[in-house]
mmCIF file of N, CA and C in Angstrom:
data_model
loop_
_atom_site.group_PDB
_atom_site.id
_atom_site.type_symbol
_atom_site.label_atom_id
_atom_site.label_comp_id
_atom_site.label_asym_id
_atom_site.label_seq_id
_atom_site.Cartn_x
_atom_site.Cartn_y
_atom_site.Cartn_z
ATOM 1 N N MET A 752 0.856 -1.164 0.000
ATOM 2 C CA MET A 752 0.000 0.000 0.000
ATOM 3 C C MET A 752 0.908 1.236 0.000
ATOM 4 N N PRO A 753 0.621 2.224 -0.845
ATOM 5 C CA PRO A 753 1.425 3.455 -0.858
ATOM 6 C C PRO A 753 1.328 4.196 0.477
ATOM 7 N N MET A 754 2.394 4.895 0.804
ATOM 8 C CA MET A 754 2.451 5.551 2.108
ATOM 9 C C MET A 754 1.398 6.638 2.257
ATOM 10 N N GLY A 755 1.107 7.369 1.192
ATOM 11 C CA GLY A 755 0.069 8.395 1.266
ATOM 12 C C GLY A 755 -1.282 7.804 1.622
ATOM 13 N N LEU A 756 -1.574 6.627 1.078
ATOM 14 C CA LEU A 756 -2.829 5.946 1.396
ATOM 15 C C LEU A 756 -2.838 5.464 2.848
ATOM 16 N N LYS A 757 -1.689 5.034 3.342
ATOM 17 C CA LYS A 757 -1.608 4.613 4.749
ATOM 18 C C LYS A 757 -1.938 5.774 5.686
ATOM 19 N N VAL A 758 -1.397 6.943 5.381
ATOM 20 C CA VAL A 758 -1.665 8.114 6.219
ATOM 21 C C VAL A 758 -3.143 8.482 6.151
ATOM 22 N N PHE A 759 -3.735 8.419 4.955
ATOM 23 C CA PHE A 759 -5.155 8.728 4.789
ATOM 24 C C PHE A 759 -6.021 7.744 5.570
ATOM 25 N N VAL A 760 -5.709 6.467 5.476
ATOM 26 C CA VAL A 760 -6.483 5.442 6.189
ATOM 27 C C VAL A 760 -6.345 5.623 7.701
ATOM 28 N N ALA A 761 -5.143 5.924 8.169
ATOM 29 C CA ALA A 761 -4.947 6.136 9.608
ATOM 30 C C ALA A 761 -5.770 7.321 10.102
ATOM 31 N N ALA A 762 -5.793 8.403 9.334
ATOM 32 C CA ALA A 762 -6.572 9.578 9.736
ATOM 33 C C ALA A 762 -8.066 9.279 9.730
ATOM 34 N N ARG A 763 -8.546 8.608 8.698
ATOM 35 C CA ARG A 763 -9.976 8.303 8.609
ATOM 36 C C ARG A 763 -10.410 7.325 9.701
ATOM 37 N N PHE A 764 -9.607 6.303 9.957
ATOM 38 C CA PHE A 764 -9.955 5.348 11.001
ATOM 39 C C PHE A 764 -9.933 5.995 12.378
ATOM 40 N N SER A 765 -9.002 6.921 12.613
ATOM 41 C CA SER A 765 -8.970 7.570 13.927
ATOM 42 C C SER A 765 -10.205 8.429 14.144
ATOM 43 N N VAL A 766 -10.649 9.136 13.107
ATOM 44 C CA VAL A 766 -11.886 9.926 13.213
ATOM 45 C C VAL A 766 -13.084 8.998 13.410
ATOM 46 N N GLY A 767 -13.137 7.928 12.647
ATOM 47 C CA GLY A 767 -14.248 6.983 12.761
ATOM 48 C C GLY A 767 -14.315 6.306 14.113
ATOM 49 N N SER A 768 -13.166 5.992 14.680
ATOM 50 C CA SER A 768 -13.183 5.325 15.985
ATOM 51 C C SER A 768 -13.707 6.243 17.078
ATOM 52 N N ILE A 769 -13.438 7.532 16.971
ATOM 53 C CA ILE A 769 -13.922 8.476 17.985
ATOM 54 C C ILE A 769 -15.437 8.609 17.914
ATOM 55 N N PHE A 770 -15.972 8.787 16.711
ATOM 56 C CA PHE A 770 -17.419 8.974 16.579
ATOM 57 C C PHE A 770 -18.197 7.693 16.863
ATOM 58 N N THR A 771 -17.699 6.542 16.424
ATOM 59 C CA THR A 771 -18.420 5.304 16.728
ATOM 60 C C THR A 771 -18.341 4.970 18.209
ATOM 61 N N GLY A 772 -17.229 5.312 18.853
ATOM 62 C CA GLY A 772 -17.124 5.096 20.296
ATOM 63 C C GLY A 772 -18.085 5.966 21.075
ATOM 64 N N ALA A 773 -18.277 7.189 20.619
ATOM 65 C CA ALA A 773 -19.196 8.094 21.308
ATOM 66 C C ALA A 773 -20.646 7.660 21.151
ATOM 67 N N HIS A 774 -20.944 6.925 20.093
ATOM 68 C CA HIS A 774 -22.314 6.469 19.870
ATOM 69 C C HIS A 774 -22.555 5.063 20.406
ATOM 70 N N GLY A 775 -21.614 4.536 21.164
ATOM 71 C CA GLY A 775 -21.826 3.271 21.845
ATOM 72 C C GLY A 775 -21.483 2.028 21.051
ATOM 73 N N LEU A 776 -20.882 2.160 19.903
ATOM 74 C CA LEU A 776 -20.483 0.994 19.115
ATOM 75 C C LEU A 776 -19.073 0.589 19.534
ATOM 76 N N PHE A 777 -18.991 -0.109 20.640
ATOM 77 C CA PHE A 777 -17.717 -0.396 21.291
ATOM 78 C C PHE A 777 -16.784 -1.220 20.407
ATOM 79 N N VAL A 778 -17.266 -2.320 19.859
ATOM 80 C CA VAL A 778 -16.418 -3.216 19.067
ATOM 81 C C VAL A 778 -15.960 -2.533 17.785
ATOM 82 N N VAL A 779 -16.865 -1.829 17.126
ATOM 83 C CA VAL A 779 -16.507 -1.127 15.887
ATOM 84 C C VAL A 779 -15.459 -0.059 16.175
ATOM 85 N N SER A 780 -15.621 0.635 17.280
ATOM 86 C CA SER A 780 -14.663 1.666 17.658
ATOM 87 C C SER A 780 -13.285 1.074 17.920
ATOM 88 N N LEU A 781 -13.233 -0.041 18.613
ATOM 89 C CA LEU A 781 -11.945 -0.675 18.881
ATOM 90 C C LEU A 781 -11.299 -1.198 17.608
ATOM 91 N N LEU A 782 -12.092 -1.756 16.697
ATOM 92 C CA LEU A 782 -11.538 -2.221 15.421
ATOM 93 C C LEU A 782 -10.998 -1.062 14.594
ATOM 94 N N ALA A 783 -11.714 0.054 14.575
ATOM 95 C CA ALA A 783 -11.235 1.226 13.838
ATOM 96 C C ALA A 783 -9.969 1.788 14.475
ATOM 97 N N ALA A 784 -9.914 1.818 15.785
ATOM 98 C CA ALA A 784 -8.705 2.298 16.466
ATOM 99 C C ALA A 784 -7.526 1.366 16.201
ATOM 100 N N PHE A 785 -7.787 0.065 16.177
ATOM 101 C CA PHE A 785 -6.738 -0.902 15.863
ATOM 102 C C PHE A 785 -6.238 -0.709 14.432
ATOM 103 N N GLY A 786 -7.166 -0.499 13.488
ATOM 104 C CA GLY A 786 -6.769 -0.241 12.100
ATOM 105 C C GLY A 786 -5.963 1.033 11.960
ATOM 106 N N ALA A 787 -6.368 2.068 12.682
ATOM 107 C CA ALA A 787 -5.615 3.332 12.646
ATOM 108 C C ALA A 787 -4.221 3.142 13.223
ATOM 109 N N THR A 788 -4.118 2.356 14.272
ATOM 110 C CA THR A 788 -2.818 2.131 14.895
ATOM 111 C C THR A 788 -1.885 1.358 13.969
ATOM 112 N N ILE A 789 -2.378 0.295 13.373
ATOM 113 C CA ILE A 789 -1.536 -0.529 12.500
ATOM 114 C C ILE A 789 -1.089 0.249 11.270
ATOM 115 N N THR A 790 -2.017 0.915 10.589
ATOM 116 C CA THR A 790 -1.624 1.669 9.396
ATOM 117 C C THR A 790 -0.752 2.862 9.762
ATOM 118 N N GLY A 791 -1.016 3.474 10.903
ATOM 119 C CA GLY A 791 -0.179 4.585 11.346
ATOM 120 C C GLY A 791 1.238 4.141 11.666
ATOM 121 N N ILE A 792 1.374 2.993 12.314
ATOM 122 C CA ILE A 792 2.707 2.480 12.641
ATOM 123 C C ILE A 792 3.497 2.186 11.373
ATOM 124 N N THR A 793 2.863 1.581 10.385
ATOM 125 C CA THR A 793 3.594 1.283 9.148
ATOM 126 C C THR A 793 3.957 2.557 8.389
ATOM 127 N N ALA A 794 3.084 3.555 8.408
ATOM 128 C CA ALA A 794 3.406 4.826 7.740
ATOM 129 C C ALA A 794 4.552 5.533 8.448
ATOM 130 N N VAL A 795 4.528 5.537 9.772
ATOM 131 C CA VAL A 795 5.598 6.189 10.536
ATOM 132 C C VAL A 795 6.915 5.435 10.349
ATOM 133 N N ALA A 796 6.851 4.110 10.286
ATOM 134 C CA ALA A 796 8.071 3.328 10.073
ATOM 135 C C ALA A 796 8.685 3.633 8.711
ATOM 136 N N ASN A 797 7.847 3.743 7.684
ATOM 137 C CA ASN A 797 8.365 4.078 6.357
ATOM 138 C C ASN A 797 8.963 5.474 6.332
ATOM 139 N N ALA A 798 8.312 6.424 6.963
ATOM 140 C CA ALA A 798 8.819 7.801 6.975
ATOM 141 C C ALA A 798 10.060 7.916 7.843
ATOM 142 N N GLY A 799 10.134 7.134 8.892
ATOM 143 C CA GLY A 799 11.285 7.185 9.779
ATOM 144 C C GLY A 799 12.571 6.758 9.111
ATOM 145 N N LYS A 800 12.466 5.916 8.088
ATOM 146 C CA LYS A 800 13.656 5.510 7.344
ATOM 147 C C LYS A 800 14.228 6.682 6.561
ATOM 148 N N ALA A 801 13.357 7.496 5.987
ATOM 149 C CA ALA A 801 13.806 8.608 5.146
ATOM 150 C C ALA A 801 14.142 9.847 5.965
ATOM 151 N N ALA A 802 13.296 10.189 6.909
ATOM 152 C CA ALA A 802 13.487 11.407 7.711
ATOM 153 C C ALA A 802 13.127 11.105 9.162
ATOM 154 N N PRO A 803 14.098 10.683 9.967
ATOM 155 C CA PRO A 803 13.793 10.283 11.346
ATOM 156 C C PRO A 803 13.159 11.388 12.195
ATOM 157 N N ASN A 804 13.476 12.638 11.913
ATOM 158 C CA ASN A 804 12.928 13.726 12.726
ATOM 159 C C ASN A 804 11.429 13.902 12.534
ATOM 160 N N SER A 805 10.923 13.580 11.359
ATOM 161 C CA SER A 805 9.503 13.807 11.093
ATOM 162 C C SER A 805 8.620 12.684 11.616
ATOM 163 N N ALA A 806 9.194 11.580 12.021
ATOM 164 C CA ALA A 806 8.393 10.459 12.512
ATOM 165 C C ALA A 806 7.700 10.792 13.829
ATOM 166 N N MET A 807 8.246 11.727 14.586
ATOM 167 C CA MET A 807 7.661 12.078 15.883
ATOM 168 C C MET A 807 6.253 12.642 15.734
ATOM 169 N N LEU A 808 6.005 13.382 14.669
ATOM 170 C CA LEU A 808 4.668 13.936 14.429
ATOM 171 C C LEU A 808 3.650 12.820 14.204
ATOM 172 N N GLY A 809 4.023 11.791 13.467
ATOM 173 C CA GLY A 809 3.138 10.651 13.256
ATOM 174 C C GLY A 809 2.887 9.870 14.529
ATOM 175 N N ILE A 810 3.916 9.736 15.355
ATOM 176 C CA ILE A 810 3.749 9.047 16.639
ATOM 177 C C ILE A 810 2.786 9.824 17.529
ATOM 178 N N ALA A 811 2.921 11.147 17.548
ATOM 179 C CA ALA A 811 2.014 11.976 18.352
ATOM 180 C C ALA A 811 0.581 11.886 17.834
ATOM 181 N N ALA A 812 0.409 11.863 16.511
ATOM 182 C CA ALA A 812 -0.935 11.749 15.935
ATOM 183 C C ALA A 812 -1.578 10.420 16.304
ATOM 184 N N GLY A 813 -0.822 9.340 16.224
ATOM 185 C CA GLY A 813 -1.353 8.039 16.602
ATOM 186 C C GLY A 813 -1.705 7.948 18.074
ATOM 187 N N THR A 814 -0.859 8.528 18.915
ATOM 188 C CA THR A 814 -1.121 8.523 20.354
ATOM 189 C C THR A 814 -2.365 9.330 20.692
ATOM 190 N N LEU A 815 -2.493 10.510 20.100
ATOM 191 C CA LEU A 815 -3.676 11.332 20.369
ATOM 192 C C LEU A 815 -4.958 10.682 19.858
ATOM 193 N N SER A 816 -4.880 9.977 18.739
ATOM 194 C CA SER A 816 -6.094 9.315 18.250
ATOM 195 C C SER A 816 -6.519 8.194 19.193
ATOM 196 N N MET A 817 -5.557 7.478 19.767
ATOM 197 C CA MET A 817 -5.906 6.433 20.732
ATOM 198 C C MET A 817 -6.453 7.026 22.030
ATOM 199 N N LEU A 818 -5.859 8.125 22.493
ATOM 200 C CA LEU A 818 -6.351 8.763 23.716
ATOM 201 C C LEU A 818 -7.748 9.342 23.528
ATOM 202 N N ALA A 819 -8.005 9.932 22.377
ATOM 203 C CA ALA A 819 -9.335 10.488 22.116
ATOM 204 C C ALA A 819 -10.377 9.380 22.029
ATOM 205 N N THR A 820 -10.005 8.251 21.426
ATOM 206 C CA THR A 820 -10.926 7.115 21.366
ATOM 207 C C THR A 820 -11.201 6.576 22.766
ATOM 208 N N ALA A 821 -10.165 6.458 23.571
ATOM 209 C CA ALA A 821 -10.355 5.983 24.945
ATOM 210 C C ALA A 821 -11.247 6.936 25.739
ATOM 211 N N PHE A 822 -11.076 8.233 25.525
ATOM 212 C CA PHE A 822 -11.928 9.203 26.212
ATOM 213 C C PHE A 822 -13.379 9.072 25.755
ATOM 214 N N ALA A 823 -13.586 8.914 24.448
ATOM 215 C CA ALA A 823 -14.955 8.790 23.933
ATOM 216 C C ALA A 823 -15.623 7.518 24.443
ATOM 217 N N LEU A 824 -14.851 6.447 24.592
ATOM 218 C CA LEU A 824 -15.425 5.191 25.076
ATOM 219 C C LEU A 824 -15.700 5.213 26.576
ATOM 220 N N SER A 825 -14.912 5.957 27.332
ATOM 221 C CA SER A 825 -15.046 5.908 28.787
ATOM 222 C C SER A 825 -15.767 7.107 29.392
ATOM 223 N N ALA A 826 -16.283 7.992 28.577
ATOM 224 C CA ALA A 826 -16.966 9.174 29.113
ATOM 225 C C ALA A 826 -18.238 8.755 29.853
ATOM 226 N N PRO A 827 -18.429 9.266 31.061
ATOM 227 C CA PRO A 827 -19.599 8.865 31.841
ATOM 228 C C PRO A 827 -20.897 9.519 31.362
ATOM 229 N N ILE A 828 -20.793 10.594 30.592
ATOM 230 C CA ILE A 828 -21.980 11.284 30.079
ATOM 231 C C ILE A 828 -21.855 11.412 28.566
ATOM 232 N N THR A 829 -22.929 11.821 27.933
ATOM 233 C CA THR A 829 -22.903 12.042 26.495
ATOM 234 C C THR A 829 -22.028 13.249 26.186
ATOM 235 N N ILE A 830 -21.126 13.077 25.249
ATOM 236 C CA ILE A 830 -20.203 14.152 24.886
ATOM 237 C C ILE A 830 -20.865 15.012 23.813
ATOM 238 N N PRO A 831 -20.868 16.334 23.972
ATOM 239 C CA PRO A 831 -21.449 17.204 22.941
ATOM 240 C C PRO A 831 -20.718 17.054 21.604
ATOM 241 N N PHE A 832 -21.462 17.279 20.523
ATOM 242 C CA PHE A 832 -20.914 17.070 19.185
ATOM 243 C C PHE A 832 -19.705 17.963 18.915
ATOM 244 N N GLY A 833 -19.720 19.195 19.389
ATOM 245 C CA GLY A 833 -18.596 20.108 19.156
ATOM 246 C C GLY A 833 -17.299 19.596 19.758
ATOM 247 N N ILE A 834 -17.397 19.027 20.946
ATOM 248 C CA ILE A 834 -16.203 18.473 21.590
ATOM 249 C C ILE A 834 -15.737 17.229 20.848
ATOM 250 N N LEU A 835 -16.679 16.400 20.410
ATOM 251 C CA LEU A 835 -16.313 15.221 19.622
ATOM 252 C C LEU A 835 -15.624 15.616 18.327
ATOM 253 N N ALA A 836 -16.161 16.632 17.664
ATOM 254 C CA ALA A 836 -15.551 17.087 16.416
ATOM 255 C C ALA A 836 -14.134 17.599 16.660
ATOM 256 N N LEU A 837 -13.931 18.293 17.760
ATOM 257 C CA LEU A 837 -12.590 18.779 18.093
ATOM 258 C C LEU A 837 -11.653 17.616 18.409
ATOM 259 N N LEU A 838 -12.153 16.637 19.176
ATOM 260 C CA LEU A 838 -11.339 15.461 19.486
ATOM 261 C C LEU A 838 -10.959 14.688 18.228
ATOM 262 N N ALA A 839 -11.848 14.646 17.259
ATOM 263 C CA ALA A 839 -11.564 13.936 16.015
ATOM 264 C C ALA A 839 -10.686 14.755 15.082
ATOM 265 N N ALA A 840 -10.820 16.077 15.127
ATOM 266 C CA ALA A 840 -10.077 16.930 14.193
ATOM 267 C C ALA A 840 -8.600 17.037 14.554
ATOM 268 N N ILE A 841 -8.278 17.013 15.821
ATOM 269 C CA ILE A 841 -6.877 17.202 16.222
ATOM 270 C C ILE A 841 -5.972 16.094 15.665
ATOM 271 N N PRO A 842 -6.282 14.799 15.848
ATOM 272 C CA PRO A 842 -5.413 13.786 15.239
ATOM 273 C C PRO A 842 -5.444 13.821 13.711
ATOM 274 N N ALA A 843 -6.598 14.135 13.128
ATOM 275 C CA ALA A 843 -6.675 14.198 11.666
ATOM 276 C C ALA A 843 -5.790 15.312 11.121
ATOM 277 N N VAL A 844 -5.782 16.459 11.780
ATOM 278 C CA VAL A 844 -4.911 17.562 11.355
ATOM 279 C C VAL A 844 -3.445 17.182 11.546
ATOM 280 N N MET A 845 -3.150 16.455 12.617
ATOM 281 C CA MET A 845 -1.762 16.026 12.824
ATOM 282 C C MET A 845 -1.329 15.008 11.779
ATOM 283 N N TRP A 846 -2.230 14.109 11.355
ATOM 284 C CA TRP A 846 -1.901 13.185 10.268
ATOM 285 C C TRP A 846 -1.678 13.950 8.972
ATOM 286 N N PHE A 847 -2.486 14.992 8.743
ATOM 287 C CA PHE A 847 -2.298 15.817 7.551
ATOM 288 C C PHE A 847 -0.942 16.525 7.598
ATOM 289 N N ALA A 848 -0.576 17.056 8.762
ATOM 290 C CA ALA A 848 0.725 17.716 8.900
ATOM 291 C C ALA A 848 1.866 16.721 8.690
ATOM 292 N N PHE A 849 1.685 15.496 9.168
ATOM 293 C CA PHE A 849 2.681 14.448 8.932
ATOM 294 C C PHE A 849 2.819 14.171 7.442
ATOM 295 N N TRP A 850 1.689 14.117 6.745
ATOM 296 C CA TRP A 850 1.718 13.888 5.299
ATOM 297 C C TRP A 850 2.411 15.041 4.573
ATOM 298 N N VAL A 851 2.096 16.278 4.958
ATOM 299 C CA VAL A 851 2.706 17.444 4.309
ATOM 300 C C VAL A 851 4.212 17.453 4.548
ATOM 301 N N ARG A 852 4.614 17.132 5.751
ATOM 302 C CA ARG A 852 6.042 17.152 6.073
ATOM 303 C C ARG A 852 6.813 16.075 5.321
ATOM 304 N N ASN A 853 6.176 14.959 5.023
ATOM 305 C CA ASN A 853 6.829 13.846 4.329
ATOM 306 C C ASN A 853 6.372 13.708 2.887
ATOM 307 N N ARG A 854 5.818 14.754 2.319
ATOM 308 C CA ARG A 854 5.240 14.689 0.978
ATOM 309 C C ARG A 854 6.257 14.264 -0.074
ATOM 310 N N GLU A 855 7.480 14.751 0.002
ATOM 311 C CA GLU A 855 8.489 14.383 -0.993
ATOM 312 C C GLU A 855 8.784 12.890 -0.940
ATOM 313 N N PHE A 856 8.929 12.360 0.258
ATOM 314 C CA PHE A 856 9.184 10.934 0.400
ATOM 315 C C PHE A 856 7.977 10.113 -0.045
ATOM 316 N N ILE A 857 6.784 10.601 0.266
ATOM 317 C CA ILE A 857 5.565 9.884 -0.103
ATOM 318 C C ILE A 857 5.424 9.807 -1.615
ATOM 319 N N GLN A 858 5.734 10.884 -2.319
ATOM 320 C CA GLN A 858 5.607 10.888 -3.773
ATOM 321 C C GLN A 858 6.637 9.980 -4.425
ATOM 322 N N ARG A 859 7.796 9.800 -3.798
ATOM 323 C CA ARG A 859 8.816 8.904 -4.347
ATOM 324 C C ARG A 859 8.475 7.442 -4.113
ATOM 325 N N SER A 860 7.728 7.149 -3.058
ATOM 326 C CA SER A 860 7.441 5.744 -2.735
ATOM 327 C C SER A 860 6.268 5.208 -3.519
#
Protein backbone atom coordinates (compact mmCIF):
# COMPACT_ATOMS: atom_id res chain seq x y z
CA MET A 1 0.00 0.00 0.00
CA PRO A 2 1.42 3.45 -0.86
CA MET A 3 2.45 5.55 2.11
CA GLY A 4 0.07 8.40 1.27
CA LEU A 5 -2.83 5.95 1.40
CA LYS A 6 -1.61 4.61 4.75
CA VAL A 7 -1.66 8.11 6.22
CA PHE A 8 -5.16 8.73 4.79
CA VAL A 9 -6.48 5.44 6.19
CA ALA A 10 -4.95 6.14 9.61
CA ALA A 11 -6.57 9.58 9.74
CA ARG A 12 -9.98 8.30 8.61
CA PHE A 13 -9.96 5.35 11.00
CA SER A 14 -8.97 7.57 13.93
CA VAL A 15 -11.89 9.93 13.21
CA GLY A 16 -14.25 6.98 12.76
CA SER A 17 -13.18 5.32 15.98
CA ILE A 18 -13.92 8.48 17.98
CA PHE A 19 -17.42 8.97 16.58
CA THR A 20 -18.42 5.30 16.73
CA GLY A 21 -17.12 5.10 20.30
CA ALA A 22 -19.20 8.09 21.31
CA HIS A 23 -22.31 6.47 19.87
CA GLY A 24 -21.83 3.27 21.85
CA LEU A 25 -20.48 0.99 19.11
CA PHE A 26 -17.72 -0.40 21.29
CA VAL A 27 -16.42 -3.22 19.07
CA VAL A 28 -16.51 -1.13 15.89
CA SER A 29 -14.66 1.67 17.66
CA LEU A 30 -11.94 -0.67 18.88
CA LEU A 31 -11.54 -2.22 15.42
CA ALA A 32 -11.23 1.23 13.84
CA ALA A 33 -8.70 2.30 16.47
CA PHE A 34 -6.74 -0.90 15.86
CA GLY A 35 -6.77 -0.24 12.10
CA ALA A 36 -5.61 3.33 12.65
CA THR A 37 -2.82 2.13 14.89
CA ILE A 38 -1.54 -0.53 12.50
CA THR A 39 -1.62 1.67 9.40
CA GLY A 40 -0.18 4.58 11.35
CA ILE A 41 2.71 2.48 12.64
CA THR A 42 3.59 1.28 9.15
CA ALA A 43 3.41 4.83 7.74
CA VAL A 44 5.60 6.19 10.54
CA ALA A 45 8.07 3.33 10.07
CA ASN A 46 8.37 4.08 6.36
CA ALA A 47 8.82 7.80 6.97
CA GLY A 48 11.28 7.18 9.78
CA LYS A 49 13.66 5.51 7.34
CA ALA A 50 13.81 8.61 5.15
CA ALA A 51 13.49 11.41 7.71
CA PRO A 52 13.79 10.28 11.35
CA ASN A 53 12.93 13.73 12.73
CA SER A 54 9.50 13.81 11.09
CA ALA A 55 8.39 10.46 12.51
CA MET A 56 7.66 12.08 15.88
CA LEU A 57 4.67 13.94 14.43
CA GLY A 58 3.14 10.65 13.26
CA ILE A 59 3.75 9.05 16.64
CA ALA A 60 2.01 11.98 18.35
CA ALA A 61 -0.93 11.75 15.93
CA GLY A 62 -1.35 8.04 16.60
CA THR A 63 -1.12 8.52 20.35
CA LEU A 64 -3.68 11.33 20.37
CA SER A 65 -6.09 9.32 18.25
CA MET A 66 -5.91 6.43 20.73
CA LEU A 67 -6.35 8.76 23.72
CA ALA A 68 -9.34 10.49 22.12
CA THR A 69 -10.93 7.12 21.37
CA ALA A 70 -10.35 5.98 24.95
CA PHE A 71 -11.93 9.20 26.21
CA ALA A 72 -14.95 8.79 23.93
CA LEU A 73 -15.43 5.19 25.08
CA SER A 74 -15.05 5.91 28.79
CA ALA A 75 -16.97 9.17 29.11
CA PRO A 76 -19.60 8.86 31.84
CA ILE A 77 -21.98 11.28 30.08
CA THR A 78 -22.90 12.04 26.49
CA ILE A 79 -20.20 14.15 24.89
CA PRO A 80 -21.45 17.20 22.94
CA PHE A 81 -20.91 17.07 19.19
CA GLY A 82 -18.60 20.11 19.16
CA ILE A 83 -16.20 18.47 21.59
CA LEU A 84 -16.31 15.22 19.62
CA ALA A 85 -15.55 17.09 16.42
CA LEU A 86 -12.59 18.78 18.09
CA LEU A 87 -11.34 15.46 19.49
CA ALA A 88 -11.56 13.94 16.01
CA ALA A 89 -10.08 16.93 14.19
CA ILE A 90 -6.88 17.20 16.22
CA PRO A 91 -5.41 13.79 15.24
CA ALA A 92 -6.68 14.20 11.67
CA VAL A 93 -4.91 17.56 11.36
CA MET A 94 -1.76 16.03 12.82
CA TRP A 95 -1.90 13.19 10.27
CA PHE A 96 -2.30 15.82 7.55
CA ALA A 97 0.73 17.72 8.90
CA PHE A 98 2.68 14.45 8.93
CA TRP A 99 1.72 13.89 5.30
CA VAL A 100 2.71 17.44 4.31
CA ARG A 101 6.04 17.15 6.07
CA ASN A 102 6.83 13.85 4.33
CA ARG A 103 5.24 14.69 0.98
CA GLU A 104 8.49 14.38 -0.99
CA PHE A 105 9.18 10.93 0.40
CA ILE A 106 5.57 9.88 -0.10
CA GLN A 107 5.61 10.89 -3.77
CA ARG A 108 8.82 8.90 -4.35
CA SER A 109 7.44 5.74 -2.74
